[in-house]
Coordinates of C-alpha atoms and ligand atoms in Angstrom, one line a residue:
Chain A
M924 CA 119.4 70.7 83.2
Q925 CA 116.5 72.9 84.3
N926 CA 114.1 71.5 86.9
V927 CA 110.5 70.7 86.0
V928 CA 108.1 70.5 88.9
V929 CA 105.4 67.8 88.4
L930 CA 102.4 67.3 90.6
I931 CA 101.7 63.7 91.3
E932 CA 98.3 63.3 92.9
L933 CA 98.7 60.3 95.1
T934 CA 95.3 58.9 96.0
H935 CA 94.3 58.9 99.7
T936 CA 95.1 55.3 99.7
G937 CA 98.7 56.1 98.5
H938 CA 98.4 54.9 94.9
V939 CA 100.4 56.5 92.1
P940 CA 97.8 57.7 89.5
A941 CA 97.8 56.6 85.9
S942 CA 98.5 60.1 84.8
A943 CA 102.0 60.0 86.5
R944 CA 103.7 58.2 83.6
G945 CA 102.9 60.7 80.9
L946 CA 103.6 63.7 83.2
L947 CA 107.0 62.4 84.2
A948 CA 107.8 61.5 80.6
V949 CA 107.1 65.1 79.4
A950 CA 109.0 66.5 82.4
T951 CA 112.0 64.4 81.5
R952 CA 111.8 65.7 78.0
L953 CA 111.7 69.3 79.3
G954 CA 114.4 68.9 82.0
T955 CA 114.9 67.2 85.4
P956 CA 111.7 66.1 87.0
V957 CA 110.9 67.0 90.6
A958 CA 107.8 65.1 91.6
V959 CA 105.7 66.8 94.3
T960 CA 103.5 64.5 96.4
V961 CA 101.3 65.1 99.4
S962 CA 100.5 62.3 101.8
E963 CA 99.5 61.7 105.4
I964 CA 102.7 59.8 106.3
P965 CA 106.2 59.9 104.7
L966 CA 106.2 58.0 101.4
E967 CA 106.4 54.3 101.6
A968 CA 109.5 52.7 99.9
S969 CA 107.1 51.1 97.3
T970 CA 105.7 54.5 96.3
V971 CA 109.3 56.0 95.9
A972 CA 110.2 53.0 93.8
A973 CA 107.1 53.3 91.7
L974 CA 107.9 57.0 91.0
G975 CA 111.5 56.2 90.3
E976 CA 110.4 53.6 87.8
L977 CA 108.5 56.4 86.0
G978 CA 111.5 58.8 86.0
A979 CA 111.1 61.0 89.2
V980 CA 114.7 62.2 89.8
T981 CA 113.7 64.1 92.9
I982 CA 110.6 63.7 95.1
H983 CA 109.5 66.7 97.0
A984 CA 107.4 64.7 99.5
A985 CA 105.2 66.8 101.7
H986 CA 103.4 65.0 104.5
G987 CA 101.1 65.7 107.4
P988 CA 98.0 64.4 109.1
S989 CA 95.5 66.7 107.2
A990 CA 96.9 65.7 103.7
H991 CA 93.7 63.9 102.7
S992 CA 91.1 65.9 104.7
I993 CA 91.8 69.3 103.2
L994 CA 90.7 69.8 99.6
V995 CA 93.5 70.9 97.2
A996 CA 95.0 73.6 99.4
H997 CA 97.9 71.3 100.5
L998 CA 98.7 70.5 96.9
V999 CA 99.0 74.3 96.1
D1000 CA 101.2 74.9 99.2
A1001 CA 103.5 72.0 98.3
L1002 CA 103.8 73.1 94.7
D1003 CA 104.4 76.7 95.8
A1004 CA 107.2 75.5 98.1
A1005 CA 108.7 73.3 95.4
V1006 CA 108.7 76.3 92.9
T1007 CA 110.6 78.3 95.5
A1008 CA 113.0 75.5 96.3
H1009 CA 113.7 74.2 92.8
A1010 CA 113.3 77.3 90.6
P1011 CA 111.7 75.2 87.8
A1012 CA 111.4 76.1 84.1
A1013 CA 107.9 74.7 84.1
V1014 CA 105.3 73.1 86.3
L1015 CA 103.2 70.2 85.1
A1016 CA 99.9 68.8 86.5
A1017 CA 97.3 66.5 85.1
S1018 CA 94.2 68.0 83.6
S1019 CA 92.3 66.3 86.4
V1020 CA 89.8 67.8 88.7
D1021 CA 92.4 68.3 91.5
G1022 CA 95.3 69.0 89.1
R1023 CA 93.5 71.9 87.3
E1024 CA 92.5 73.5 90.6
A1025 CA 96.0 73.2 92.0
A1026 CA 97.5 74.6 88.8
G1027 CA 95.1 77.5 88.7
R1028 CA 95.7 78.5 92.2
L1029 CA 99.4 78.2 91.9
A1030 CA 99.4 80.4 88.8
V1031 CA 97.6 83.2 90.6
R1032 CA 99.8 82.8 93.7
T1033 CA 103.1 82.9 91.8
G1034 CA 102.1 85.2 88.9
A1035 CA 102.8 82.3 86.5
G1036 CA 101.2 81.8 83.1
V1037 CA 98.9 78.8 82.3
L1038 CA 98.8 76.5 79.3
V1039 CA 95.9 74.1 79.5
D1040 CA 94.6 70.8 78.2
V1041 CA 98.0 70.2 76.6
V1042 CA 98.6 67.1 74.5
D1043 CA 102.3 67.6 74.0
A1044 CA 105.1 69.9 75.1
H1045 CA 108.6 70.7 73.8
S1046 CA 111.5 72.8 74.8
I1047 CA 113.3 74.5 71.9
D1048 CA 116.3 76.6 72.9
G1049 CA 115.1 76.6 76.4
K1050 CA 111.7 78.0 75.4
I1051 CA 108.7 75.8 76.2
T1052 CA 106.0 75.4 73.6
T1053 CA 102.8 73.4 74.1
T1054 CA 100.5 71.6 71.7
H1055 CA 96.7 71.8 72.1
S1056 CA 94.0 69.9 70.3
V1057 CA 91.1 72.3 70.0
F1058 CA 87.5 71.9 69.1
G1059 CA 87.4 68.2 69.0
G1060 CA 90.8 67.9 67.3
N1061 CA 89.7 70.1 64.4
Y1062 CA 92.7 72.4 65.2
T1063 CA 96.2 71.8 66.4
V1064 CA 97.4 74.9 68.2
H1065 CA 100.9 75.7 69.5
A1066 CA 101.2 78.2 72.4
A1067 CA 103.6 79.6 74.9
V1068 CA 103.8 82.0 77.8
P1069 CA 107.0 83.9 76.9
G1070 CA 107.4 86.2 79.9
A1071 CA 106.3 83.9 82.7
L1072 CA 106.7 80.5 84.3
P1073 CA 104.5 78.1 82.3
I1074 CA 102.1 76.0 84.4
I1075 CA 100.9 73.2 82.2
T1076 CA 97.9 71.0 82.6
L1077 CA 98.5 67.8 80.6
R1078 CA 95.5 65.9 79.1
S1079 CA 95.6 62.5 80.6
G1080 CA 96.3 59.7 78.2
A1081 CA 97.8 62.0 75.6
I1082 CA 101.4 60.9 76.1
D1083 CA 102.3 57.4 75.4
E1084 CA 105.9 57.5 76.6
Q1085 CA 107.7 56.4 79.7
A1086 CA 110.9 58.1 81.0
P1087 CA 113.9 55.9 81.9
A1088 CA 113.8 54.6 85.4
V1089 CA 115.9 56.4 88.1
T1090 CA 116.6 56.1 91.8
P1091 CA 114.9 59.1 93.3
E1092 CA 116.3 61.4 95.9
V1093 CA 113.5 62.0 98.5
L1094 CA 113.1 65.4 100.2
N1095 CA 110.7 65.0 103.2
I1096 CA 108.8 68.1 104.0
E1097 CA 106.3 68.6 106.8
L1098 CA 103.0 70.2 105.8
A1099 CA 101.9 73.4 107.5
A1100 CA 98.3 74.4 108.0
P1101 CA 97.2 76.1 104.8
P1102 CA 96.5 79.9 105.1
G1103 CA 92.9 81.2 105.0
T1104 CA 89.7 79.2 105.0
V1105 CA 89.7 75.9 103.2
A1106 CA 87.3 73.3 101.9
T1107 CA 87.4 70.0 103.7
I1108 CA 87.0 66.4 102.5
D1109 CA 84.6 64.8 104.9
S1110 CA 84.6 61.3 103.3
Y1111 CA 85.7 59.3 100.4
S1112 CA 83.9 56.7 98.3
D1113 CA 86.3 55.1 96.0
A1114 CA 85.3 53.9 92.5
P1115 CA 85.6 50.1 92.3
E1116 CA 89.0 49.4 90.8
N1117 CA 88.7 47.5 87.6
Q1118 CA 92.2 46.1 87.1
A1119 CA 91.1 44.0 84.2
R1120 CA 90.0 46.8 81.9
P1121 CA 92.2 49.6 80.7
E1122 CA 91.7 53.2 81.6
L1123 CA 89.5 55.1 79.2
R1124 CA 92.1 57.9 78.9
G1125 CA 95.0 56.7 76.8
A1126 CA 93.4 53.3 75.9
A1127 CA 94.4 51.8 72.6
T1128 CA 90.9 50.5 72.0
V1129 CA 87.7 52.0 73.2
V1130 CA 84.2 50.5 72.9
S1131 CA 81.4 53.0 73.6
G1132 CA 77.7 52.5 74.0
G1133 CA 74.9 55.0 73.5
R1134 CA 71.2 55.4 74.1
G1135 CA 70.6 52.6 71.6
L1136 CA 71.6 50.1 74.2
G1137 CA 68.3 50.8 75.9
S1138 CA 69.0 50.0 79.5
A1139 CA 71.8 49.5 82.1
E1140 CA 71.3 45.7 81.9
N1141 CA 71.8 45.8 78.1
F1142 CA 74.8 48.0 78.5
V1143 CA 76.7 44.9 79.7
L1144 CA 76.9 44.0 76.0
V1145 CA 79.3 47.0 75.5
E1146 CA 81.4 45.8 78.4
Q1147 CA 81.5 42.3 76.9
L1148 CA 82.7 43.5 73.5
A1149 CA 85.2 45.7 75.3
D1150 CA 86.6 42.7 77.2
A1151 CA 86.7 40.6 74.0
L1152 CA 88.9 43.4 72.5
G1153 CA 90.8 44.3 75.6
A1154 CA 89.3 47.7 75.3
A1155 CA 88.2 50.5 77.7
V1156 CA 84.5 51.3 78.0
G1157 CA 83.1 54.7 77.0
A1158 CA 79.6 56.1 76.6
S1159 CA 77.6 58.9 75.0
R1160 CA 76.1 61.6 77.2
A1161 CA 72.6 60.1 76.5
A1162 CA 73.7 56.8 77.9
V1163 CA 75.2 58.5 81.0
D1164 CA 72.1 60.6 81.5
A1165 CA 69.9 57.5 81.2
G1166 CA 72.0 56.0 84.1
F1167 CA 73.5 53.1 82.0
I1168 CA 77.0 54.0 83.2
S1169 CA 79.0 56.5 85.4
Q1170 CA 79.6 60.0 84.1
T1171 CA 83.4 59.3 84.1
A1172 CA 82.9 57.1 81.0
Q1173 CA 81.4 60.0 79.0
V1174 CA 83.2 60.6 75.7
G1175 CA 82.8 63.9 74.0
Q1176 CA 82.6 67.7 74.2
T1177 CA 82.0 67.7 77.9
G1178 CA 83.4 64.3 78.7
V1179 CA 86.7 62.6 78.0
S1180 CA 88.6 63.1 74.7
V1181 CA 90.1 59.9 73.4
S1182 CA 92.4 59.2 70.5
P1183 CA 92.6 55.4 70.4
Q1184 CA 93.8 53.2 67.6
L1185 CA 90.3 51.7 67.4
Y1186 CA 87.0 53.3 68.5
V1187 CA 83.8 51.2 68.3
A1188 CA 80.5 53.1 68.6
L1189 CA 77.5 51.0 69.5
G1190 CA 74.0 52.5 69.3
I1191 CA 75.5 56.0 69.1
S1192 CA 74.0 58.5 66.6
G1193 CA 77.2 60.5 66.3
A1194 CA 76.1 63.9 67.4
I1195 CA 78.7 66.6 66.9
Q1196 CA 79.3 66.8 70.6
H1197 CA 80.1 63.1 70.8
R1198 CA 82.4 63.3 67.7
A1199 CA 84.3 66.1 69.4
G1200 CA 85.7 63.5 71.9
M1201 CA 86.5 60.7 69.5
Q1202 CA 87.0 61.8 65.9
T1203 CA 90.8 61.8 66.2
A1204 CA 90.7 58.0 66.7
K1205 CA 92.8 56.2 64.1
T1206 CA 90.0 53.8 63.0
I1207 CA 86.3 54.2 63.8
V1208 CA 83.8 51.3 63.6
A1209 CA 80.1 52.1 64.1
I1210 CA 77.1 49.8 64.5
N1211 CA 73.8 51.6 64.2
Q1212 CA 70.4 50.4 62.9
D1213 CA 69.7 53.8 61.3
E1214 CA 71.6 54.0 58.0
D1215 CA 71.4 57.8 58.1
A1216 CA 73.0 58.1 61.5
P1217 CA 75.8 60.8 61.3
I1218 CA 78.3 58.5 63.0
F1219 CA 78.6 56.8 59.6
E1220 CA 80.0 60.0 58.1
I1221 CA 83.2 59.4 60.0
A1222 CA 83.3 55.6 60.4
D1223 CA 85.9 53.6 58.5
L1224 CA 83.6 50.7 58.8
G1225 CA 79.9 51.3 59.3
I1226 CA 77.5 48.5 60.0
V1227 CA 73.9 49.1 59.5
G1228 CA 72.4 46.6 61.9
D1229 CA 71.0 45.8 65.3
V1230 CA 73.6 45.9 68.1
F1231 CA 71.7 43.1 69.9
T1232 CA 72.3 40.8 66.8
V1233 CA 75.7 41.9 65.6
V1234 CA 77.6 42.4 68.8
P1235 CA 76.9 39.0 70.5
Q1236 CA 78.0 37.3 67.2
A1237 CA 81.1 39.4 67.1
I1238 CA 81.9 38.6 70.7
E1239 CA 81.6 34.9 69.9
L1240 CA 83.9 35.1 66.9
L1241 CA 86.5 37.2 68.8
N1242 CA 86.5 34.8 71.8
A1243 CA 86.8 31.8 69.4
R1244 CA 90.0 33.3 68.0
R1245 CA 91.7 33.3 71.3
Chain B
M33 CA 72.0 85.2 100.7
K34 CA 73.6 86.7 97.6
I35 CA 74.7 84.3 94.9
V36 CA 76.7 85.4 91.8
V37 CA 76.7 83.0 88.9
L38 CA 79.5 83.2 86.3
I39 CA 78.0 82.8 82.8
K40 CA 79.9 82.4 79.6
Q41 CA 78.7 83.0 76.1
V42 CA 80.2 80.5 73.7
P43 CA 79.9 79.4 70.0
D44 CA 77.0 76.8 69.8
T45 CA 78.5 73.3 69.9
A46 CA 75.8 72.1 67.6
E47 CA 77.8 73.5 64.6
E48 CA 81.4 73.2 63.4
R49 CA 83.4 75.8 65.4
R50 CA 86.3 77.8 64.1
L51 CA 89.4 79.6 65.2
D52 CA 90.5 82.8 63.5
P53 CA 93.6 81.7 61.7
G54 CA 95.2 85.2 62.2
T55 CA 94.8 85.5 65.9
G56 CA 94.2 82.0 67.1
R57 CA 91.1 83.3 68.9
V58 CA 87.6 81.8 68.7
D59 CA 85.9 83.0 65.6
R60 CA 82.7 84.5 67.1
Q61 CA 81.2 85.2 63.7
A62 CA 81.2 81.5 62.6
N63 CA 78.5 80.3 65.0
D64 CA 75.5 81.4 66.9
P65 CA 76.5 82.7 70.3
V66 CA 74.7 80.8 73.2
I67 CA 75.0 80.7 76.9
D68 CA 77.3 77.7 77.7
E69 CA 75.0 75.0 78.8
I70 CA 77.0 74.2 81.9
T71 CA 76.7 77.8 83.1
E72 CA 72.9 77.6 82.6
R73 CA 73.0 74.7 84.9
A74 CA 75.0 76.8 87.4
L75 CA 72.3 79.5 87.1
E76 CA 69.6 76.8 87.6
L77 CA 71.2 75.8 90.9
A78 CA 71.1 79.4 92.1
L79 CA 67.5 79.9 91.0
S80 CA 66.5 76.7 92.8
V81 CA 67.9 78.3 96.0
K82 CA 65.8 81.4 95.3
D83 CA 62.7 79.3 94.6
K84 CA 62.9 78.1 98.2
D85 CA 63.9 81.3 99.8
K86 CA 62.7 84.4 98.0
S87 CA 65.1 86.7 99.9
T88 CA 68.0 85.1 97.9
E89 CA 69.5 87.6 95.5
V90 CA 70.9 86.1 92.2
A91 CA 73.3 88.2 90.1
V92 CA 75.0 87.0 86.9
L93 CA 78.5 88.0 85.8
A94 CA 79.8 87.7 82.3
M95 CA 82.7 89.0 80.4
G96 CA 82.6 89.3 76.6
P97 CA 81.9 91.6 73.7
E98 CA 78.7 93.6 73.1
E99 CA 76.6 90.6 72.1
T100 CA 77.2 89.0 75.6
S101 CA 74.5 91.4 76.8
K102 CA 72.0 88.9 75.1
A103 CA 73.3 86.1 77.3
I104 CA 72.9 88.3 80.4
R105 CA 69.3 89.3 79.3
K106 CA 68.4 85.6 78.9
A107 CA 69.7 84.9 82.4
L108 CA 67.6 87.7 83.7
S109 CA 64.6 86.4 81.9
M110 CA 65.2 83.0 83.5
G111 CA 65.0 84.7 86.9
A112 CA 68.3 86.3 87.9
D113 CA 67.9 89.7 89.6
S114 CA 70.7 91.7 88.1
G115 CA 73.7 91.4 85.7
I116 CA 77.3 92.6 85.6
H117 CA 78.9 92.8 82.2
I118 CA 82.7 93.2 81.8
L119 CA 82.8 94.9 78.5
D120 CA 86.0 96.3 77.1
P121 CA 87.5 96.0 73.6
A122 CA 90.9 96.0 75.2
L123 CA 89.9 92.6 76.7
A124 CA 89.1 91.0 73.4
G125 CA 92.3 89.0 73.4
A126 CA 92.1 88.1 77.1
D127 CA 93.7 84.8 78.0
I128 CA 92.8 82.7 81.0
T129 CA 95.0 84.7 83.4
L130 CA 93.4 88.0 82.4
T131 CA 89.9 86.6 82.3
A132 CA 90.3 85.2 85.9
A133 CA 91.7 88.5 87.1
A134 CA 88.9 90.5 85.5
L135 CA 86.2 88.2 86.9
A136 CA 87.8 88.3 90.3
A137 CA 88.0 92.1 90.3
A138 CA 84.3 92.4 89.4
L139 CA 83.5 89.9 92.2
K140 CA 85.4 91.9 94.8
G141 CA 82.7 94.5 94.7
A142 CA 79.8 92.1 94.4
Q143 CA 79.7 90.9 98.1
A144 CA 78.6 87.4 97.2
D145 CA 78.1 84.7 99.8
L146 CA 78.3 82.1 97.1
I147 CA 79.8 82.2 93.6
I148 CA 78.6 79.4 91.2
A149 CA 80.3 78.6 87.9
G150 CA 80.4 75.7 85.5
N151 CA 83.3 73.2 85.9
E152 CA 84.6 73.9 82.4
S153 CA 83.5 75.8 79.3
T154 CA 82.8 74.1 75.9
D155 CA 85.1 76.4 74.0
G156 CA 88.1 76.7 76.3
R157 CA 87.8 73.4 78.2
A158 CA 90.5 74.7 80.6
G159 CA 88.4 74.1 83.7
I160 CA 90.9 76.3 85.5
V161 CA 89.3 79.8 85.7
P162 CA 87.1 79.1 88.8
A163 CA 90.2 78.0 90.8
M164 CA 92.0 81.1 89.8
V165 CA 89.1 83.3 90.7
A166 CA 88.9 81.6 94.1
E167 CA 92.6 82.1 94.7
H168 CA 92.3 85.8 93.8
L169 CA 89.4 86.2 96.3
G170 CA 90.9 83.9 98.9
L171 CA 87.9 81.7 98.9
P172 CA 87.5 78.0 99.3
L173 CA 86.3 76.2 96.2
L174 CA 84.2 73.1 95.9
G175 CA 85.0 72.2 92.3
A176 CA 83.3 69.7 89.9
L177 CA 80.4 68.9 92.2
A178 CA 77.8 66.2 91.2
S179 CA 75.4 67.5 93.8
A180 CA 75.2 70.4 96.3
A181 CA 73.5 71.4 99.5
I182 CA 73.5 75.1 100.1
G183 CA 72.9 76.0 103.8
A184 CA 72.9 79.3 105.7
G185 CA 76.6 79.3 106.5
T186 CA 78.0 76.3 104.7
V187 CA 77.9 74.6 101.4
S188 CA 78.6 70.9 100.8
G189 CA 78.4 68.4 98.1
E190 CA 79.6 65.4 96.3
R191 CA 82.7 65.9 94.1
L192 CA 83.3 63.5 91.3
N193 CA 86.7 62.5 89.9
D194 CA 88.4 59.5 88.4
A195 CA 89.2 58.0 91.8
G196 CA 85.6 58.1 92.9
T197 CA 83.6 60.6 94.9
Q198 CA 84.4 62.7 97.9
R199 CA 82.0 64.4 100.2
V200 CA 83.3 68.0 100.6
S201 CA 82.2 71.1 102.5
A202 CA 83.2 74.7 103.1
P203 CA 82.1 77.6 105.1
L204 CA 80.5 80.6 103.2
P205 CA 81.6 82.7 101.5
A206 CA 82.8 80.1 99.0
M207 CA 82.7 79.2 95.4
L208 CA 81.5 76.0 93.8
T209 CA 81.4 74.6 90.2
V210 CA 78.7 72.3 88.8
T211 CA 79.1 69.4 86.4
E212 CA 76.5 68.0 84.0
S213 CA 75.1 65.9 86.8
F214 CA 73.1 69.1 87.8
E215 CA 69.7 69.8 86.4
E216 CA 69.2 71.4 83.0
A217 CA 68.1 75.0 83.2
R218 CA 64.5 76.2 83.1
F219 CA 63.1 78.1 80.1
P220 CA 62.3 81.7 80.4
N221 CA 58.6 82.4 80.5
F222 CA 56.7 85.4 79.1
K223 CA 56.6 87.2 82.4
G224 CA 60.3 86.6 82.9
I225 CA 61.1 87.9 79.5
M226 CA 59.1 91.1 80.0
G227 CA 60.5 91.6 83.5
A228 CA 64.1 91.1 82.4
K229 CA 63.9 94.4 80.5
R230 CA 63.6 96.4 83.8
K231 CA 66.4 94.5 85.6
P232 CA 69.7 96.4 86.2
V233 CA 72.8 95.5 84.3
T234 CA 76.1 97.2 85.3
T235 CA 78.8 97.5 82.7
L236 CA 82.5 97.5 83.9
S237 CA 85.6 98.3 81.9
A238 CA 89.2 97.0 82.5
S239 CA 90.3 100.4 83.8
G240 CA 87.3 100.6 86.0
L241 CA 88.3 97.3 87.5
G242 CA 91.9 98.4 87.8
I243 CA 93.3 95.4 85.8
A244 CA 96.0 95.1 83.1
T245 CA 95.0 94.1 79.6
E246 CA 98.2 92.4 78.4
P247 CA 97.7 88.6 78.1
L248 CA 100.5 86.3 79.2
S249 CA 100.0 83.6 76.6
T250 CA 100.5 83.7 72.9
V251 CA 99.4 81.4 70.1
I252 CA 102.4 80.6 68.0
D253 CA 100.6 78.9 65.1
L254 CA 97.6 76.8 64.3
E255 CA 96.7 74.2 61.8
Q256 CA 93.3 72.9 60.8
R257 CA 92.8 69.2 60.4
P258 CA 91.2 68.0 57.2
P259 CA 87.7 66.6 57.9
R260 CA 87.3 62.9 58.3
T261 CA 85.6 61.0 55.5
A262 CA 83.3 58.1 55.5
G263 CA 84.7 54.6 54.8
R264 CA 82.8 51.5 53.9
K265 CA 79.2 51.0 55.0
I266 CA 77.7 47.5 55.0
I267 CA 74.2 46.4 55.8
D268 CA 73.9 43.4 58.1
E269 CA 72.6 40.4 56.3
G270 CA 73.7 37.9 58.9
D271 CA 77.5 38.2 58.2
A272 CA 78.2 41.7 59.5
A273 CA 79.9 40.3 62.6
A274 CA 82.2 38.1 60.5
Q275 CA 83.0 41.1 58.2
L276 CA 83.7 43.2 61.3
V277 CA 86.2 40.7 62.6
D278 CA 87.8 40.4 59.1
F279 CA 88.2 44.2 59.0
L280 CA 89.8 44.2 62.4
V281 CA 92.2 41.5 61.4
T282 CA 93.2 43.1 58.1
Q283 CA 93.7 46.5 59.8
R284 CA 95.9 44.7 62.4
L285 CA 93.6 45.9 65.2
I286 CA 93.4 42.5 66.8
Ligands
LIG833 C1 76.7 71.4 75.5 C2 76.6 70.0 75.1 C3 77.5 69.1 75.4 C4 77.4 67.8 75.0 N1 78.4 66.9 75.3 C5 78.3 65.6 74.9 C6 79.3 64.7 75.2 O1 80.4 65.0 75.8 N2 79.2 63.4 74.8 C7 78.1 63.0 74.1 O2 78.0 61.8 73.7 N3 77.1 63.8 73.8 C8 77.2 65.1 74.3 N4 76.1 66.0 74.1 C9 74.8 65.4 73.6 C10 74.7 65.1 72.1 O3 74.2 66.3 71.5 C11 73.7 63.9 71.9 O4 72.5 64.2 72.5 C12 74.2 62.6 72.4 O5 75.6 62.4 72.0 C13 73.3 61.5 71.9 O6 73.7 60.3 72.4 P1 73.4 58.9 71.7 O7 74.0 58.9 70.3 O8 73.7 57.8 72.6 O9 71.8 59.0 71.6 P2 70.9 59.2 70.3 O10 71.2 60.4 69.6 O11 69.5 59.0 70.8 O12 71.2 58.0 69.4 C14 70.9 56.7 69.7 C15 71.3 55.9 68.4 O13 71.1 54.5 68.7 C16 70.6 53.9 67.5 N5 70.0 52.6 67.9 C17 68.9 52.5 68.7 N6 68.6 51.2 68.9 C18 69.6 50.5 68.3 C19 69.9 49.1 68.1 N7 69.1 48.1 68.7 N8 71.0 48.8 67.3 C20 71.7 49.7 66.8 N9 71.5 51.0 66.9 C21 70.5 51.4 67.6 C22 69.7 54.9 66.9 O14 69.5 54.7 65.5 C23 70.4 56.2 67.2 O15 71.2 56.6 66.2 C24 76.2 67.3 74.4 C25 75.2 68.2 74.1 C26 75.4 69.6 74.4 C27 74.3 70.5 74.1

């Protein structure tokens, strides 16, 4: 089986990111996954086990003291070394901030081709084809880079599969100083971990709030309904701009694209740029007091009403069912 | 200091955008072309540096067909000093790899201390071109910043990703990309619009840049999704919450 190199962006605290599961699942489908990690110290046994659980057959584990103080450059060097060592048929990285930068630099360095924001990938007769969801899901496009090594950035949450568990072989590699001038990471401020709530990307249910919530204090209502439904929390850009919630919760054209089973839009008008991030949801429910709000054009159930009346009642009914 | 801002002309996101079914490329006829908002924010950042230090020179660089000159003119009317337009019919089907190579080749001659771009475009959404340009030029990149401090010899800022924020910095020359956390762009005023007509715009071709024009990627096929239709709409008369829960139950969503 051909090798497939996968970038696993371990956090500076050593956590395996949520994107790892889908990346390793696709890599397993395309060939034999070689996970590439960069860390300060050699991988802990628990990290190796966690990656094995997700299907990492080989771990190309680069480590060195500057792993988390130099921005992206070590990721590129480690990937470059892994490409040389494992002659892969493809390289996979998450469509994350770091993943995209590492993928882009690697492509230039190795003369590889890029296939971006991929929602699925297949290998047919050894040829790798990727699937892309374009313009808010209005188009499904298949693409390939026939004459070059494909470097693929995978949309986080797009793949709901897990590869069978394996016992990884770990190759420990020491990091060298990256060539040229580099950007440095001077400090980290981690987002508070919310173990109780699912990640927005890939969540089965998403509850989003918009400008209609009126204030950051009122936005708690969105979170309460999300918790009653076991959902992730999203937002419109207007809600983010108004400071109700962090930018990472933005759904839409310039935010996260989600395709949940259920999307609930609260106090969101349904601007085309918002729809671009959620209109591929299986079922859409919208609550808006303006009966002409465009969100109703795509809602399977539209409720013309006040979120401050309907949502508390719904939370009560949902909690009573448990 | 010389700052070059990468601007991109894209189909307006306010309307339904289309792909050409034959080529898989963006159908540029279907929508009004506009400067991608994120690259306007990138320009705004450069202009804010110039506001504080008049000796700052701001150039904009764009690649695209003839009509891209309008985007460049608009940038000049907002306050940029000069424009570079990569214009070549042979680049009409340029993929990411080719686009990054062309932009980097044009930047090699531009002697920028700082290159500013948007973190991702609204049409491609790749978010990968800036890193490729930075790699071609051997420059450090501070990508996806939420804020930036541009000093004489260094640039620093806050970078936002899912894990949280990082404070990052790099010596100049460097490249950075902005996110939507940055200010919206100023509007061109009358003086700016008049003055833009006299500002220089250089046009560069692929052969002039010494780059190939053969893309690496190909679109195999594409399929358009049927538009979504409206379902049931109810008006809350006190029982909407109960109807909502019933709906979720019958749809097996809870
Ligand atoms: C380049 C570009 C990219 C963009 N990207 C995004 C993006 O990624 N995501 C995004 O969301 N937007 C994006 N936008 C912005 C988009 O155009 C809209 O401005 C935005 O989605 C509006 O957010 P909203 O629906 O919360 O606010 P509004 O449009 O102001 O709607 C608020 C709604 O709340 C309703 N409401 C008010 N009070 C109540 C109440 N008590 N009960 C019930 N309903 C109530 C109102 O009737 C109204 O419909 C982008 C725009 C551009 C130009």
